[in-house]
PDB file of C-alpha atoms in Angstrom:
ATOM      1  CA  MET A   1      28.209  -6.489  33.289  1.00  0.00           C
ATOM      2  CA  ARG A   2      27.470  -3.269  31.420  1.00  0.00           C
ATOM      3  CA  LYS A   3      26.341  -3.184  27.822  1.00  0.00           C
ATOM      4  CA  PRO A   4      28.947  -1.704  25.445  1.00  0.00           C
ATOM      5  CA  GLN A   5      28.292   1.996  24.951  1.00  0.00           C
ATOM      6  CA  HIS A   6      27.951   1.809  21.154  1.00  0.00           C
ATOM      7  CA  VAL A   7      25.193  -0.801  21.489  1.00  0.00           C
ATOM      8  CA  PHE A   8      23.281   1.318  24.003  1.00  0.00           C
ATOM      9  CA  ASP A   9      23.524   4.391  21.815  1.00  0.00           C
ATOM     10  CA  ARG A  10      22.277   2.544  18.759  1.00  0.00           C
ATOM     11  CA  GLU A  11      19.201   1.254  20.538  1.00  0.00           C
ATOM     12  CA  ARG A  12      18.418   4.627  22.060  1.00  0.00           C
ATOM     13  CA  GLU A  13      18.701   6.471  18.762  1.00  0.00           C
ATOM     14  CA  TRP A  14      16.418   4.050  16.965  1.00  0.00           C
ATOM     15  CA  ALA A  15      13.848   3.731  19.772  1.00  0.00           C
ATOM     16  CA  GLY A  16      12.004   6.880  18.786  1.00  0.00           C
ATOM     17  CA  LEU A  17      11.904   5.951  15.121  1.00  0.00           C
ATOM     18  CA  VAL A  18      10.631   2.454  15.795  1.00  0.00           C
ATOM     19  CA  SER A  19       7.985   3.846  18.143  1.00  0.00           C
ATOM     20  CA  PHE A  20       6.861   6.273  15.463  1.00  0.00           C
ATOM     21  CA  ALA A  21       6.621   3.532  12.839  1.00  0.00           C
ATOM     22  CA  SER A  22       4.716   1.209  15.176  1.00  0.00           C
ATOM     23  CA  ASP A  23       2.435   3.658  16.978  1.00  0.00           C
ATOM     24  CA  ALA A  24       1.685   6.235  14.307  1.00  0.00           C
ATOM     25  CA  SER A  25      -1.872   7.334  13.733  1.00  0.00           C
ATOM     26  CA  PRO A  26      -4.103   4.960  11.735  1.00  0.00           C
ATOM     27  CA  GLY A  27      -3.847   7.276   8.761  1.00  0.00           C
ATOM     28  CA  ALA A  28      -0.064   7.042   8.741  1.00  0.00           C
ATOM     29  CA  ARG A  29      -0.099   3.271   9.101  1.00  0.00           C
ATOM     30  CA  LEU A  30      -2.542   2.924   6.233  1.00  0.00           C
ATOM     31  CA  GLY A  31      -0.638   5.337   4.033  1.00  0.00           C
ATOM     32  CA  VAL A  32      -3.678   7.619   3.854  1.00  0.00           C
ATOM     33  CA  VAL A  33      -3.032  10.795   1.951  1.00  0.00           C
ATOM     34  CA  SER A  34      -5.596  13.555   1.917  1.00  0.00           C
ATOM     35  CA  GLY A  35      -5.739  17.211   0.986  1.00  0.00           C
ATOM     36  CA  ARG A  36      -2.996  18.901  -0.987  1.00  0.00           C
ATOM     37  CA  ARG A  37      -0.399  17.224  -3.180  1.00  0.00           C
ATOM     38  CA  ARG A  38       3.020  16.744  -1.673  1.00  0.00           C
ATOM     39  CA  GLN A  39       6.181  17.969  -3.288  1.00  0.00           C
ATOM     40  CA  GLY A  40       8.877  15.318  -3.374  1.00  0.00           C
ATOM     41  CA  LYS A  41       9.077  11.770  -2.052  1.00  0.00           C
ATOM     42  CA  SER A  42      11.720  12.068   0.671  1.00  0.00           C
ATOM     43  CA  TYR A  43       9.281  11.091   3.424  1.00  0.00           C
ATOM     44  CA  LEU A  44       8.632   7.799   1.611  1.00  0.00           C
ATOM     45  CA  LEU A  45      12.338   7.026   1.607  1.00  0.00           C
ATOM     46  CA  GLN A  46      12.549   7.782   5.324  1.00  0.00           C
ATOM     47  CA  ALA A  47       9.630   5.480   6.090  1.00  0.00           C
ATOM     48  CA  LEU A  48      11.167   2.776   3.889  1.00  0.00           C
ATOM     49  CA  ALA A  49      14.435   2.980   5.825  1.00  0.00           C
ATOM     50  CA  ILE A  50      12.575   2.512   9.119  1.00  0.00           C
ATOM     51  CA  THR A  51      10.636  -0.445   7.721  1.00  0.00           C
ATOM     52  CA  PHE A  52      13.842  -2.044   6.449  1.00  0.00           C
ATOM     53  CA  TYR A  53      15.434  -1.620   9.863  1.00  0.00           C
ATOM     54  CA  GLN A  54      12.498  -3.285  11.618  1.00  0.00           C
ATOM     55  CA  ALA A  55      12.027  -6.133   9.151  1.00  0.00           C
ATOM     56  CA  ILE A  56      15.653  -7.023   8.434  1.00  0.00           C
ATOM     57  CA  MET A  57      18.340  -5.355  10.505  1.00  0.00           C
ATOM     58  CA  VAL A  58      16.978  -5.573  14.034  1.00  0.00           C
ATOM     59  CA  ARG A  59      16.731  -9.378  13.723  1.00  0.00           C
ATOM     60  CA  GLU A  60      20.277  -9.830  12.492  1.00  0.00           C
ATOM     61  CA  TRP A  61      22.503  -7.509  14.540  1.00  0.00           C
ATOM     62  CA  ALA A  62      24.887 -10.273  15.619  1.00  0.00           C
ATOM     63  CA  ARG A  63      25.721 -11.265  12.030  1.00  0.00           C
ATOM     64  CA  LEU A  64      25.773  -7.675  10.805  1.00  0.00           C
ATOM     65  CA  GLU A  65      28.249  -6.652  13.503  1.00  0.00           C
ATOM     66  CA  ARG A  66      30.490  -9.519  12.388  1.00  0.00           C
ATOM     67  CA  GLY A  67      30.371  -8.160   8.846  1.00  0.00           C
ATOM     68  CA  ASP A  68      28.369 -11.114   7.525  1.00  0.00           C
ATOM     69  CA  ALA A  69      25.926  -9.049   5.478  1.00  0.00           C
ATOM     70  CA  ALA A  70      25.911 -11.543   2.602  1.00  0.00           C
ATOM     71  CA  THR A  71      24.500 -14.299   4.828  1.00  0.00           C
ATOM     72  CA  VAL A  72      21.927 -11.923   6.281  1.00  0.00           C
ATOM     73  CA  TRP A  73      20.773 -10.895   2.822  1.00  0.00           C
ATOM     74  CA  ARG A  74      20.491 -14.486   1.570  1.00  0.00           C
ATOM     75  CA  GLY A  75      18.312 -15.405   4.523  1.00  0.00           C
ATOM     76  CA  SER A  76      16.146 -12.298   4.428  1.00  0.00           C
ATOM     77  CA  GLY A  77      15.036 -12.207   0.795  1.00  0.00           C
ATOM     78  CA  ALA A  78      11.476 -13.439   1.313  1.00  0.00           C
ATOM     79  CA  ARG A  79      10.940 -11.193   4.333  1.00  0.00           C
ATOM     80  CA  PHE A  80      12.320  -8.190   2.444  1.00  0.00           C
ATOM     81  CA  LEU A  81       9.906  -8.737  -0.448  1.00  0.00           C
ATOM     82  CA  SER A  82       6.828  -9.300   1.713  1.00  0.00           C
ATOM     83  CA  GLN A  83       7.426  -6.793   4.516  1.00  0.00           C
ATOM     84  CA  VAL A  84       9.362  -4.014   2.777  1.00  0.00           C
ATOM     85  CA  VAL A  85       8.856  -3.988  -0.986  1.00  0.00           C
ATOM     86  CA  GLY A  86       5.181  -5.013  -1.078  1.00  0.00           C
ATOM     87  CA  PRO A  87       3.874  -2.420   1.405  1.00  0.00           C
ATOM     88  CA  HIS A  88       6.082   0.275  -0.136  1.00  0.00           C
ATOM     89  CA  VAL A  89       4.658  -0.327  -3.611  1.00  0.00           C
ATOM     90  CA  GLU A  90       1.153  -0.041  -2.166  1.00  0.00           C
ATOM     91  CA  VAL A  91       2.045   3.385  -0.762  1.00  0.00           C
ATOM     92  CA  LEU A  92       3.422   4.417  -4.163  1.00  0.00           C
ATOM     93  CA  CYS A  93       0.143   3.350  -5.772  1.00  0.00           C
ATOM     94  CA  ARG A  94      -1.863   5.439  -3.329  1.00  0.00           C
ATOM     95  CA  GLU A  95       0.353   8.429  -4.079  1.00  0.00           C
ATOM     96  CA  TYR A  96      -0.152   7.829  -7.787  1.00  0.00           C
ATOM     97  CA  ALA A  97      -3.925   7.622  -7.343  1.00  0.00           C
ATOM     98  CA  LEU A  98      -3.994  10.948  -5.534  1.00  0.00           C
ATOM     99  CA  ASP A  99      -1.962  12.693  -8.211  1.00  0.00           C
ATOM    100  CA  ALA A 100      -3.881  11.075 -11.084  1.00  0.00           C
ATOM    101  CA  ASP A 101      -7.365  12.109  -9.964  1.00  0.00           C
ATOM    102  CA  GLY A 102      -7.936  15.801  -9.457  1.00  0.00           C
ATOM    103  CA  ALA A 103     -11.295  15.087  -7.802  1.00  0.00           C
ATOM    104  CA  ALA A 104      -9.776  12.944  -5.046  1.00  0.00           C
ATOM    105  CA  GLY A 105     -10.432  14.091  -1.510  1.00  0.00           C
ATOM    106  CA  GLU A 106      -8.928  11.127   0.312  1.00  0.00           C
ATOM    107  CA  VAL A 107      -6.837   8.116  -0.650  1.00  0.00           C
ATOM    108  CA  GLY A 108      -6.280   5.153   1.632  1.00  0.00           C
ATOM    109  CA  SER A 109      -6.823   1.441   2.049  1.00  0.00           C
ATOM    110  CA  GLY A 110      -9.328  -0.682   3.887  1.00  0.00           C
ATOM    111  CA  VAL A 111     -11.406  -3.816   4.158  1.00  0.00           C
ATOM    112  CA  VAL A 112     -14.939  -4.378   2.858  1.00  0.00           C
ATOM    113  CA  PRO A 113     -16.885  -7.049   4.806  1.00  0.00           C
ATOM    114  CA  ASP A 114     -18.634  -9.679   2.679  1.00  0.00           C
ATOM    115  CA  PRO A 115     -20.997 -11.435   5.117  1.00  0.00           C
ATOM    116  CA  ALA A 116     -22.720 -13.531   2.455  1.00  0.00           C
ATOM    117  CA  ASN A 117     -19.423 -15.228   1.598  1.00  0.00           C
ATOM    118  CA  ARG A 118     -18.098 -15.093   5.165  1.00  0.00           C
ATOM    119  CA  THR A 119     -15.013 -13.214   4.105  1.00  0.00           C
ATOM    120  CA  ARG A 120     -13.540  -9.744   3.724  1.00  0.00           C
ATOM    121  CA  ILE A 121     -12.202  -8.016   0.632  1.00  0.00           C
ATOM    122  CA  GLU A 122      -9.008  -6.044   1.057  1.00  0.00           C
ATOM    123  CA  VAL A 123      -8.848  -2.847  -0.973  1.00  0.00           C
ATOM    124  CA  ASP A 124      -5.278  -1.589  -1.323  1.00  0.00           C
ATOM    125  CA  VAL A 125      -6.151   1.738  -2.952  1.00  0.00           C
ATOM    126  CA  ALA A 126      -9.477   3.433  -2.209  1.00  0.00           C
ATOM    127  CA  VAL A 127     -10.062   6.874  -3.696  1.00  0.00           C
ATOM    128  CA  LEU A 128     -12.931   8.912  -2.253  1.00  0.00           C
ATOM    129  CA  ALA A 129     -14.301  12.265  -3.313  1.00  0.00           C
ATOM    130  CA  PRO A 130     -14.476  15.058  -0.721  1.00  0.00           C
ATOM    131  CA  VAL A 131     -17.394  14.850   1.701  1.00  0.00           C
ATOM    132  CA  ASP A 132     -20.502  16.524   0.296  1.00  0.00           C
ATOM    133  CA  HIS A 133     -22.851  16.865   3.241  1.00  0.00           C
ATOM    134  CA  GLY A 134     -26.320  15.544   2.565  1.00  0.00           C
ATOM    135  CA  ARG A 135     -25.186  13.300  -0.273  1.00  0.00           C
ATOM    136  CA  PRO A 136     -23.748   9.759  -0.364  1.00  0.00           C
ATOM    137  CA  ARG A 137     -19.948   9.648  -0.353  1.00  0.00           C
ATOM    138  CA  ARG A 138     -18.619   9.096  -3.866  1.00  0.00           C
ATOM    139  CA  VAL A 139     -16.135   6.277  -4.398  1.00  0.00           C
ATOM    140  CA  LEU A 140     -13.955   7.312  -7.317  1.00  0.00           C
ATOM    141  CA  SER A 141     -11.771   4.216  -7.520  1.00  0.00           C
ATOM    142  CA  LEU A 142     -11.128   0.858  -5.873  1.00  0.00           C
ATOM    143  CA  GLY A 143      -7.770  -0.743  -6.529  1.00  0.00           C
ATOM    144  CA  GLU A 144      -5.763  -3.882  -5.848  1.00  0.00           C
ATOM    145  CA  VAL A 145      -1.953  -3.990  -5.901  1.00  0.00           C
ATOM    146  CA  LYS A 146       0.065  -7.049  -6.949  1.00  0.00           C
ATOM    147  CA  TRP A 147       3.598  -5.871  -7.507  1.00  0.00           C
ATOM    148  CA  ASP A 148       4.985  -9.392  -8.101  1.00  0.00           C
ATOM    149  CA  ARG A 149       2.025 -11.193  -9.711  1.00  0.00           C
ATOM    150  CA  VAL A 150       0.310 -11.139 -13.072  1.00  0.00           C
ATOM    151  CA  MET A 151      -3.242  -9.877 -12.594  1.00  0.00           C
ATOM    152  CA  GLY A 152      -6.312 -11.221 -14.359  1.00  0.00           C
ATOM    153  CA  ALA A 153     -10.087 -11.308 -14.425  1.00  0.00           C
ATOM    154  CA  GLU A 154     -10.322 -12.731 -10.897  1.00  0.00           C
ATOM    155  CA  HIS A 155      -8.819  -9.559  -9.456  1.00  0.00           C
ATOM    156  CA  VAL A 156     -11.324  -7.399 -11.310  1.00  0.00           C
ATOM    157  CA  ALA A 157     -14.144  -9.642 -10.094  1.00  0.00           C
ATOM    158  CA  ARG A 158     -13.026  -9.162  -6.488  1.00  0.00           C
ATOM    159  CA  LEU A 159     -12.989  -5.374  -6.907  1.00  0.00           C
ATOM    160  CA  ARG A 160     -16.401  -5.483  -8.580  1.00  0.00           C
ATOM    161  CA  ARG A 161     -17.773  -7.431  -5.629  1.00  0.00           C
ATOM    162  CA  ALA A 162     -16.333  -4.830  -3.246  1.00  0.00           C
ATOM    163  CA  ARG A 163     -18.002  -2.089  -5.261  1.00  0.00           C
ATOM    164  CA  ASP A 164     -21.374  -3.862  -5.105  1.00  0.00           C
ATOM    165  CA  LEU A 165     -21.062  -4.231  -1.333  1.00  0.00           C
ATOM    166  CA  LEU A 166     -20.271  -0.537  -0.932  1.00  0.00           C
ATOM    167  CA  THR A 167     -23.261   0.324  -3.104  1.00  0.00           C
ATOM    168  CA  ALA A 168     -25.469  -1.666  -0.741  1.00  0.00           C
ATOM    169  CA  LYS A 169     -24.036   0.312   2.174  1.00  0.00           C
ATOM    170  CA  GLY A 170     -25.140   3.573   0.602  1.00  0.00           C
ATOM    171  CA  TYR A 171     -22.001   4.795  -1.148  1.00  0.00           C
ATOM    172  CA  ASP A 172     -22.251   6.436  -4.561  1.00  0.00           C
ATOM    173  CA  THR A 173     -20.414   4.023  -6.867  1.00  0.00           C
ATOM    174  CA  ARG A 174     -21.988   4.969 -10.190  1.00  0.00           C
ATOM    175  CA  ASP A 175     -18.664   6.176 -11.600  1.00  0.00           C
ATOM    176  CA  THR A 176     -16.286   3.993  -9.580  1.00  0.00           C
ATOM    177  CA  VAL A 177     -13.269   2.814 -11.582  1.00  0.00           C
ATOM    178  CA  LEU A 178     -11.763  -0.590 -10.767  1.00  0.00           C
ATOM    179  CA  THR A 179      -7.991  -0.231 -10.915  1.00  0.00           C
ATOM    180  CA  CYS A 180      -5.433  -3.040 -11.092  1.00  0.00           C
ATOM    181  CA  TYR A 181      -1.862  -2.071 -10.190  1.00  0.00           C
ATOM    182  CA  SER A 182       0.681  -4.690 -11.233  1.00  0.00           C
ATOM    183  CA  GLY A 183       4.433  -4.819 -11.399  1.00  0.00           C
ATOM    184  CA  ALA A 184       4.364  -8.115 -13.297  1.00  0.00           C
ATOM    185  CA  GLY A 185       1.785  -7.301 -15.952  1.00  0.00           C
ATOM    186  CA  PHE A 186      -1.666  -8.589 -16.836  1.00  0.00           C
ATOM    187  CA  THR A 187      -3.141 -11.651 -18.484  1.00  0.00           C
ATOM    188  CA  ALA A 188      -3.678 -11.451 -22.237  1.00  0.00           C
ATOM    189  CA  GLU A 189      -7.434 -11.533 -21.701  1.00  0.00           C
ATOM    190  CA  LEU A 190      -7.436  -8.610 -19.270  1.00  0.00           C
ATOM    191  CA  GLY A 191      -4.913  -6.623 -21.259  1.00  0.00           C
ATOM    192  CA  ALA A 192      -6.859  -7.014 -24.506  1.00  0.00           C
ATOM    193  CA  GLY A 193     -10.137  -5.696 -23.174  1.00  0.00           C
ATOM    194  CA  PRO A 194     -10.215  -4.555 -19.550  1.00  0.00           C
ATOM    195  CA  GLY A 195     -13.616  -2.891 -19.923  1.00  0.00           C
ATOM    196  CA  GLY A 196     -14.826   0.671 -19.632  1.00  0.00           C
ATOM    197  CA  ASP A 197     -14.862   0.669 -15.824  1.00  0.00           C
ATOM    198  CA  VAL A 198     -11.440  -0.982 -15.429  1.00  0.00           C
ATOM    199  CA  ARG A 199      -8.029   0.672 -15.478  1.00  0.00           C
ATOM    200  CA  LEU A 200      -4.653  -1.065 -15.638  1.00  0.00           C
ATOM    201  CA  VAL A 201      -1.608   0.604 -14.072  1.00  0.00           C
ATOM    202  CA  THR A 202       1.959  -0.633 -14.559  1.00  0.00           C
ATOM    203  CA  LEU A 203       5.257   0.231 -12.882  1.00  0.00           C
ATOM    204  CA  ASP A 204       6.060   2.425 -15.877  1.00  0.00           C
ATOM    205  CA  ASP A 205       2.928   4.424 -15.104  1.00  0.00           C
ATOM    206  CA  LEU A 206       3.916   4.809 -11.453  1.00  0.00           C
ATOM    207  CA  TYR A 207       7.357   6.165 -12.328  1.00  0.00           C
ATOM    208  CA  ALA A 208       6.372   8.219 -15.380  1.00  0.00           C
TER     209      ALA A 208
END
């Protein structure tokens, strides 16, 4: 029994896009942005559409083809927030970091090993200065993104620990700023006095 033609066409048309989203270079997967500033955000919208397709639509074709989008949406809320919105906001924060710091040479994300505590510290937004051969690489900013959570002193402490670990590895962190990006705000304590090496970024800042 042959597959209906419209189904075959749909899968073929999306195959290339899904392959691109899954098998892109590490820089693309991490949302790394380096070099010149980009004009416009259309590529972010395209990537968001692909992510939405993978996370939500591809799992629910049977219901969607029956026109039962309301049921699909009710059952996909948590997945949409964790797999679509969260990663997208992190990319927006990296774009913001690149535009906000004229000295930035590379913006990305990564993990800092913490052997003493047998753990790893995820850094959502890492801003590095351009390579200056013969000198330690300067870390301009380390940031954590919590689009749906109020951020407090514990988040700053985690970033400070990451900075200390990078210092021990030979990076130049003398002027590193610890940046908290939050869509839900900050604790009263953090908001009242974040400290000279801490910066707080809100959704209003991202869309200013």
